[in-house]
mmCIF file of C-alpha atoms and ligand atoms in Angstrom:
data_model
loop_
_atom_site.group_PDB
_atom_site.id
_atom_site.type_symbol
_atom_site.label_atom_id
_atom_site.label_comp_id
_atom_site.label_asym_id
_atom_site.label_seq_id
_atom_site.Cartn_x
_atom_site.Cartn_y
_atom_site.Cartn_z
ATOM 1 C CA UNK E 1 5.246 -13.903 -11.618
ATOM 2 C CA UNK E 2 2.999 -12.257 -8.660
ATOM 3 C CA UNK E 3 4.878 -9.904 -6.666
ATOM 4 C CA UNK E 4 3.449 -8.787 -3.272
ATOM 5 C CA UNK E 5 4.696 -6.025 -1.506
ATOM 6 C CA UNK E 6 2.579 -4.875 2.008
ATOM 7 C CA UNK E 7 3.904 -2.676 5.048
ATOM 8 C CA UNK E 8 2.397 0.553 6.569
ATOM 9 C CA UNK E 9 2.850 4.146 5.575
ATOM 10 C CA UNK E 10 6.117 5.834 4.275
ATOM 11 C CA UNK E 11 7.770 2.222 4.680
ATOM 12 C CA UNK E 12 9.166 2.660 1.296
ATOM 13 C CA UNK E 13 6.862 0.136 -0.170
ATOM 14 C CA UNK E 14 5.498 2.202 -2.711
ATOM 15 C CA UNK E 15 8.853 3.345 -4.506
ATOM 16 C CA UNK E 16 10.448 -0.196 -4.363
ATOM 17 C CA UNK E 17 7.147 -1.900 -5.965
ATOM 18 C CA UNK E 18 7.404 0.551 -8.760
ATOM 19 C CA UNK E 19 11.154 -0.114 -9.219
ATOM 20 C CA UNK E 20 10.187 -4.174 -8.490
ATOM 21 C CA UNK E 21 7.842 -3.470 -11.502
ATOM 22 C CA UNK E 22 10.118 -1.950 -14.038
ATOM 23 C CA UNK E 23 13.299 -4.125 -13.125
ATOM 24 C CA UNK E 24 10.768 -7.531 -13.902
ATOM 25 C CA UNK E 25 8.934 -5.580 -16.540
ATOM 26 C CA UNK E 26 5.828 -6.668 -14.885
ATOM 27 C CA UNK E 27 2.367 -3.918 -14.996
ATOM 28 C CA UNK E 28 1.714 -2.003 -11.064
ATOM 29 C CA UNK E 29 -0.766 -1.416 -9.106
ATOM 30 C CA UNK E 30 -0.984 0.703 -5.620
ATOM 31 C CA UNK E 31 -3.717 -0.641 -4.445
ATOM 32 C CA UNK E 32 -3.858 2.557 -1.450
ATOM 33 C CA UNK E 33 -4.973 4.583 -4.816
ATOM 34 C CA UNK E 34 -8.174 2.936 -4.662
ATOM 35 C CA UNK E 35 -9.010 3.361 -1.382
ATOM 36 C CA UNK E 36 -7.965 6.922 -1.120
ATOM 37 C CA UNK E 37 -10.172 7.382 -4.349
ATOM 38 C CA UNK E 38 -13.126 5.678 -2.092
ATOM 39 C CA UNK E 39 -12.179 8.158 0.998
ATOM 40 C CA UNK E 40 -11.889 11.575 -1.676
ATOM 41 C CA UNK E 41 -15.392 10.283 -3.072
ATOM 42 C CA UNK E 42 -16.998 10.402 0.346
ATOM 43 C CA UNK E 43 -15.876 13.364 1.181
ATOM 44 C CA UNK E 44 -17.167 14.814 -2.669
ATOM 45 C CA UNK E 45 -20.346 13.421 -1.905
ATOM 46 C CA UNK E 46 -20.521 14.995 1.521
ATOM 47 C CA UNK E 47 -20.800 11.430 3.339
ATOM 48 C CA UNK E 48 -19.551 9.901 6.548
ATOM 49 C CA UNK E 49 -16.006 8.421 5.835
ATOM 50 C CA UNK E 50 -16.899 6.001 9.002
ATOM 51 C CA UNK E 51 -20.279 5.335 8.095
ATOM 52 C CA UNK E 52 -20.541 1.589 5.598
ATOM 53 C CA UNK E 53 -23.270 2.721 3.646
ATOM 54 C CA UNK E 54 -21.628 6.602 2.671
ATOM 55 C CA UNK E 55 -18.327 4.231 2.295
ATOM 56 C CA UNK E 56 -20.152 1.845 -0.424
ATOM 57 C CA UNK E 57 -21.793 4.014 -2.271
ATOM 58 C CA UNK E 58 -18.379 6.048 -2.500
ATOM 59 C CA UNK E 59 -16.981 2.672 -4.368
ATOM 60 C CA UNK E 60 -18.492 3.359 -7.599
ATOM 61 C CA UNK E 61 -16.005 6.014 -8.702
ATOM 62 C CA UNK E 62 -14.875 6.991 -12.065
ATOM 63 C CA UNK E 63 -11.690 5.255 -12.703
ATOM 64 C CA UNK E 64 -9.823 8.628 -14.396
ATOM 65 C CA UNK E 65 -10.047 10.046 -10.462
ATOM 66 C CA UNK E 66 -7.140 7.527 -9.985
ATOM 67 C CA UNK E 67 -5.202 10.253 -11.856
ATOM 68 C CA UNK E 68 -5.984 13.611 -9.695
ATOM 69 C CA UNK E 69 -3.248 14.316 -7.242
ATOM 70 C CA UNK E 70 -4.981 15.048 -4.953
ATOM 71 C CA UNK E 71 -5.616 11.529 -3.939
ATOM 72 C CA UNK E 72 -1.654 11.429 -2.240
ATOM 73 C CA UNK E 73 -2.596 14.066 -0.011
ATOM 74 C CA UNK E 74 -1.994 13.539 3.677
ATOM 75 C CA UNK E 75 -5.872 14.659 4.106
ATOM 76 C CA UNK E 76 -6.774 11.903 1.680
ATOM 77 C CA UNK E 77 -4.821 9.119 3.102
ATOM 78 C CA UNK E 78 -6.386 9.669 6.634
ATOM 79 C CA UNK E 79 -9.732 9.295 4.556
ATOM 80 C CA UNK E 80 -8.569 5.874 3.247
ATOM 81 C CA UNK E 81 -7.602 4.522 6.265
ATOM 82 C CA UNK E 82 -11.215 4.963 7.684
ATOM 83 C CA UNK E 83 -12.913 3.554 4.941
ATOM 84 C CA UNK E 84 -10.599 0.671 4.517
ATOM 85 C CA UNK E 85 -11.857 -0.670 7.725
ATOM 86 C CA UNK E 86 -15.510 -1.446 6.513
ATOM 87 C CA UNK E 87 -15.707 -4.870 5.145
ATOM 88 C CA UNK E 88 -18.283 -3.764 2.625
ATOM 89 C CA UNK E 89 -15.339 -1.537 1.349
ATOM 90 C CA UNK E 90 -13.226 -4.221 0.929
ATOM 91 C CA UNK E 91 -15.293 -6.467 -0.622
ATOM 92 C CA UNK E 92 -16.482 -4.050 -3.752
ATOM 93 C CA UNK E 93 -12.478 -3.132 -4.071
ATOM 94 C CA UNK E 94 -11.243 -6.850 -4.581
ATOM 95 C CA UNK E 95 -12.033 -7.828 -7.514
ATOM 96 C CA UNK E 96 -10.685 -5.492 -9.434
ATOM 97 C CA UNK E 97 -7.117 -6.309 -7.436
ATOM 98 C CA UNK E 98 -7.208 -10.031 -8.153
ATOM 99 C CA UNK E 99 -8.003 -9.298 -11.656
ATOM 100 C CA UNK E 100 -4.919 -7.611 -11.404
ATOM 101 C CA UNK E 101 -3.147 -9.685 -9.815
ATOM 102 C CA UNK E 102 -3.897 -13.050 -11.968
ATOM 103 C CA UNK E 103 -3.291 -10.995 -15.581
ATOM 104 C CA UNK E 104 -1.172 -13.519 -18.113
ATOM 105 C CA UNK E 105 2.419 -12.545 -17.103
ATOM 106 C CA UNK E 106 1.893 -11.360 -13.757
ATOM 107 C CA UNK E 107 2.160 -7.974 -11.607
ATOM 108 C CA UNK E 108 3.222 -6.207 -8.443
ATOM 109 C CA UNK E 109 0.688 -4.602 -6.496
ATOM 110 C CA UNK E 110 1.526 -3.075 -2.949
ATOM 111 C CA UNK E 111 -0.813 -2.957 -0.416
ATOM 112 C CA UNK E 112 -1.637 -3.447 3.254
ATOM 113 C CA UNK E 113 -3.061 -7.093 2.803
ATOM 114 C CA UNK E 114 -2.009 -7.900 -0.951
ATOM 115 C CA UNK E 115 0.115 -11.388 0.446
ATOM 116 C CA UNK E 116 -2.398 -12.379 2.920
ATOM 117 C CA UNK E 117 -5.932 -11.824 1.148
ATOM 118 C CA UNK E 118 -5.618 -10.513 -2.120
ATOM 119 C CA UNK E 119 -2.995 -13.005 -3.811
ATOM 120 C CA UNK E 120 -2.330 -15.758 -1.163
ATOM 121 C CA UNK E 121 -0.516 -17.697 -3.747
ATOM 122 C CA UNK E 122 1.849 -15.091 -5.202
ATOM 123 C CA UNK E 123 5.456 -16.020 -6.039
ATOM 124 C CA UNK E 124 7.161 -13.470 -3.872
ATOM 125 C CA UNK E 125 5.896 -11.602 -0.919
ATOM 126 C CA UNK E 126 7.531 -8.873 0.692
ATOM 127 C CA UNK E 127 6.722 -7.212 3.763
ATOM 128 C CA UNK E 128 8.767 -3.908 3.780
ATOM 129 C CA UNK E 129 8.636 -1.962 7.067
ATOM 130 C CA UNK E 130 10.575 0.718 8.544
ATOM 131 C CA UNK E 131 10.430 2.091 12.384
ATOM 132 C CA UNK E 132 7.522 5.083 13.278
ATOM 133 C CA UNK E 133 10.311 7.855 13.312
ATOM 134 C CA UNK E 134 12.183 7.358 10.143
ATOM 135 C CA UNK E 135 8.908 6.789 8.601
ATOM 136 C CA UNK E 136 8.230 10.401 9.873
ATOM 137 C CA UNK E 137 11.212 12.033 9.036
ATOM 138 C CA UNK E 138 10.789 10.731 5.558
ATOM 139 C CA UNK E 139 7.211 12.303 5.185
ATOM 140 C CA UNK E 140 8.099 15.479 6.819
ATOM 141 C CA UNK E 141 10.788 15.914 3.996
ATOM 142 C CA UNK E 142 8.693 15.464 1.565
ATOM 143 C CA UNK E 143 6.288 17.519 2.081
ATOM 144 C CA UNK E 144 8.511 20.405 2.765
ATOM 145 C CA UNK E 145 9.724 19.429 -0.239
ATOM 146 C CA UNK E 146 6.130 19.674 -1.850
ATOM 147 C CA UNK E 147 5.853 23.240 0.194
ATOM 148 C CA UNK E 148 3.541 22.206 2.570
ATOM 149 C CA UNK E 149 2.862 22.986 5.760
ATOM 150 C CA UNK E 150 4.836 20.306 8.358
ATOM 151 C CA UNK E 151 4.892 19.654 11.787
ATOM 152 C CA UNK E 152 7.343 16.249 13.108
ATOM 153 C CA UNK E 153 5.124 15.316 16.159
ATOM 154 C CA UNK E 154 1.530 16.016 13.799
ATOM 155 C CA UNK E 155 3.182 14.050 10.955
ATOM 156 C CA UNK E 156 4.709 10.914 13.681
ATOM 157 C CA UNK E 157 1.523 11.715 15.480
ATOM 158 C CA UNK E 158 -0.549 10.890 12.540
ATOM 159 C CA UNK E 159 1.373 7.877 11.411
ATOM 160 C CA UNK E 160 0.923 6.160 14.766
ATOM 161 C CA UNK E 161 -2.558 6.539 14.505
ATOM 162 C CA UNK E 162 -2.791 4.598 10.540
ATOM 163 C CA UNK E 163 -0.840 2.180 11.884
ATOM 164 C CA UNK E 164 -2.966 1.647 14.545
ATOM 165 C CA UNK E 165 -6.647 0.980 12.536
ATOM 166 C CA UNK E 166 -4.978 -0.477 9.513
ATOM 167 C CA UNK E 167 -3.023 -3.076 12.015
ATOM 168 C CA UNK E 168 -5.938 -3.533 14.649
ATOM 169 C CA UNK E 169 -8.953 -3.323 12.076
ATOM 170 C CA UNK E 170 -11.135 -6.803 11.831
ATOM 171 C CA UNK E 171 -10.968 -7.725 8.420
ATOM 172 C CA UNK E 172 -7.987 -7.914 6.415
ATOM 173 C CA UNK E 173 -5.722 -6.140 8.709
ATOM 174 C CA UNK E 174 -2.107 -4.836 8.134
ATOM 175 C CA UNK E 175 0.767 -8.221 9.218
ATOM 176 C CA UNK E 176 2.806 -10.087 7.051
ATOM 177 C CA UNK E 177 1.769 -13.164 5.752
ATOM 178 C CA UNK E 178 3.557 -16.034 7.391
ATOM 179 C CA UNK E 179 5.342 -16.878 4.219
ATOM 180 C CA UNK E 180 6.640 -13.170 3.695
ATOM 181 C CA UNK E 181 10.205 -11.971 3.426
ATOM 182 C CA UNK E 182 10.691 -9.173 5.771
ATOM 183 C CA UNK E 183 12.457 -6.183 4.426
ATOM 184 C CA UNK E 184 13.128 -3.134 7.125
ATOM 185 C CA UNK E 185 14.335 0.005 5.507
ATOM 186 C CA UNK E 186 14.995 1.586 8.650
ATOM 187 C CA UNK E 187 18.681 2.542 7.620
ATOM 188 C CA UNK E 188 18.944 2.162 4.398
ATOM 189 C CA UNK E 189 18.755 4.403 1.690
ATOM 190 C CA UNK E 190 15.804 4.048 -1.059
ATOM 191 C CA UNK E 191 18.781 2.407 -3.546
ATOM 192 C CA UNK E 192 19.965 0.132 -0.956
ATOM 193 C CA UNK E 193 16.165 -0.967 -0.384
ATOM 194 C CA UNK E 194 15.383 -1.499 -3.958
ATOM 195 C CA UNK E 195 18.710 -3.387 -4.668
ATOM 196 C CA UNK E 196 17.635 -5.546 -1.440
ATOM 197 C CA UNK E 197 13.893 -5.795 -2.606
ATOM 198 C CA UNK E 198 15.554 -7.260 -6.222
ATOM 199 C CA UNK E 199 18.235 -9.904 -4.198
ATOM 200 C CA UNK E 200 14.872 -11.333 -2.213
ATOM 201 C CA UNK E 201 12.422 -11.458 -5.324
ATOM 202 C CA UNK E 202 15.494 -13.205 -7.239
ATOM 203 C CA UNK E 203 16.529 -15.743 -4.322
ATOM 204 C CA UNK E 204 12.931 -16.680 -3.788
ATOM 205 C CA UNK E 205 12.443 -17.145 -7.353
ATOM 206 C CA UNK E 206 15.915 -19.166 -8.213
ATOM 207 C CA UNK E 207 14.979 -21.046 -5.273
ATOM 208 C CA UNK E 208 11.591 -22.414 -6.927
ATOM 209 C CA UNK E 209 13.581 -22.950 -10.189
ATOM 210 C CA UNK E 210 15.776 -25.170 -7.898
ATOM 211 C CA UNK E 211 13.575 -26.979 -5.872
ATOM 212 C CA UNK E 212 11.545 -27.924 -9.795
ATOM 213 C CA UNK E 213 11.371 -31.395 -11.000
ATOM 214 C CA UNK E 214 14.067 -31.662 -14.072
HETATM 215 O O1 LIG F 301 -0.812 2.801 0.850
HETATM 216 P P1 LIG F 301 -1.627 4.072 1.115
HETATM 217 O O2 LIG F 301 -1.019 4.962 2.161
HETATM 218 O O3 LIG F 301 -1.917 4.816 -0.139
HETATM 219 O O4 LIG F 301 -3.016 3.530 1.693
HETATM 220 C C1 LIG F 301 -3.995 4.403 2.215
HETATM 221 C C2 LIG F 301 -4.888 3.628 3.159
HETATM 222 O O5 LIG F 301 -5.653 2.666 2.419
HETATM 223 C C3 LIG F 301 -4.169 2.828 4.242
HETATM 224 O O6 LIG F 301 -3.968 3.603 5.414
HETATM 225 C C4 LIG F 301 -5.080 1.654 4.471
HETATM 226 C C5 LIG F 301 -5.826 1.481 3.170
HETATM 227 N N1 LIG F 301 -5.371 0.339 2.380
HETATM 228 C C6 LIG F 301 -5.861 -0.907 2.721
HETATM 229 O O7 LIG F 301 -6.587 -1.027 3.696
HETATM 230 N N2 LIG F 301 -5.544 -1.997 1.969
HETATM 231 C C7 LIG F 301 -4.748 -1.891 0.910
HETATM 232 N N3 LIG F 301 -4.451 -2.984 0.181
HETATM 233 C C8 LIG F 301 -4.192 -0.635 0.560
HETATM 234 C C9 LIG F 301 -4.523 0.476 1.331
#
């Protein structure tokens, strides 16, 4: 089974794949890792996170950089964004996320066009959103959480802005595919979401055992 799970930053999408994962016992991948590993590479290498050239070259990383935390900084995600808009980018990237994807058993991989581009054909797709200020307020407390430095209106500020070149960019931008279940985690609490994010995976899945010839 192929889950899907896309939606913008801080929509949740990220803990409710993993839990998606573990409840199916299916292997994960956040496919954001790789393109913040792209941005952080650019950056290493002293390049032009908007230029398509310093972007490509940035694609050949080492794999074990997909461990350093420093990839889920705030810093680093801006990075991602950026680079994420180049089509080259995308290109050298998907690949490795269909491989993925089409392993013997199947996965979940979250994204911002995993349903639409990267696994058109996968058994469940969710679409998990959540509204620009509780998106916000959730990043805010985590980082003060993490002891970082936080500012509300930077933080909403700087959401706004992702949202705007992953949704607006040319290729492969951020909407749910037409097929996808929306899930808005606006007011609910991460348990509620994940326990809603199980009920969709298993009504969409009883629903193809129902609709199979006997
Ligand atoms: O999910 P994330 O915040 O780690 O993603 C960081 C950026 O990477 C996001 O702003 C856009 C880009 N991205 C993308 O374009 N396509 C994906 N499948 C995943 C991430």
């Amino acid at each position: 089974m192929i889950i899907a799970v896309d939606g913008p930053t801080a929509s949740g999408k990220g803990t409710i794949s993993k839990q998606l994962a573990k409840h199916f016992a299916l292997p994960f991948l956040d496919t954001g890792l790789l393109y913040r590993a792209v941005g952080w590479t650019v950056r290493e290498q002293g390049g032009d996170a908007d230029n398509p050239a310093d972007a490509l070259v940035a694609c050949r990383f080492d794999s074990a950089l997909l461990d350093n935390p420093d990839l889920r900084s705030e810093v680093v995600g801006g990075l991602a964004s950026r680079v994420s808009v180049h089509p080259e980018v995308r290109m050298a990237l998907d690949k490795r996320q269909k491989d993925f994807a089409n392993q013997p058993g199947g996965a979940v991989l979250d994204g911002r066009d995993i349903g639409t581009v990267i696994t058109p054909n996968a058994d469940v797709k969710l679409f998990v959103t959540a509204s620009p200020e509780a998106r916000a307020v959730r990043r805010f407390e985590e980082m003060k959480r993490r002891g970082e430095p936080v500012n509300f209106d930077d933080i909403l500020a700087d959401i706004l802005r992702r949202d705007e070149r992953d949704t607006n960019r040319a290729t492969a931008p951020l909407k749910p595919a037409k097929d996808a279940d929306l899930l808005d985690t606006t007011d609910l609490t991460i348990d509620a979401a994940i326990q809603q994010a199980i009920a969709l995976v298993n009504a969409k899945t009883s629903g193809r055992r129902d609709k199979d010839p006997a």
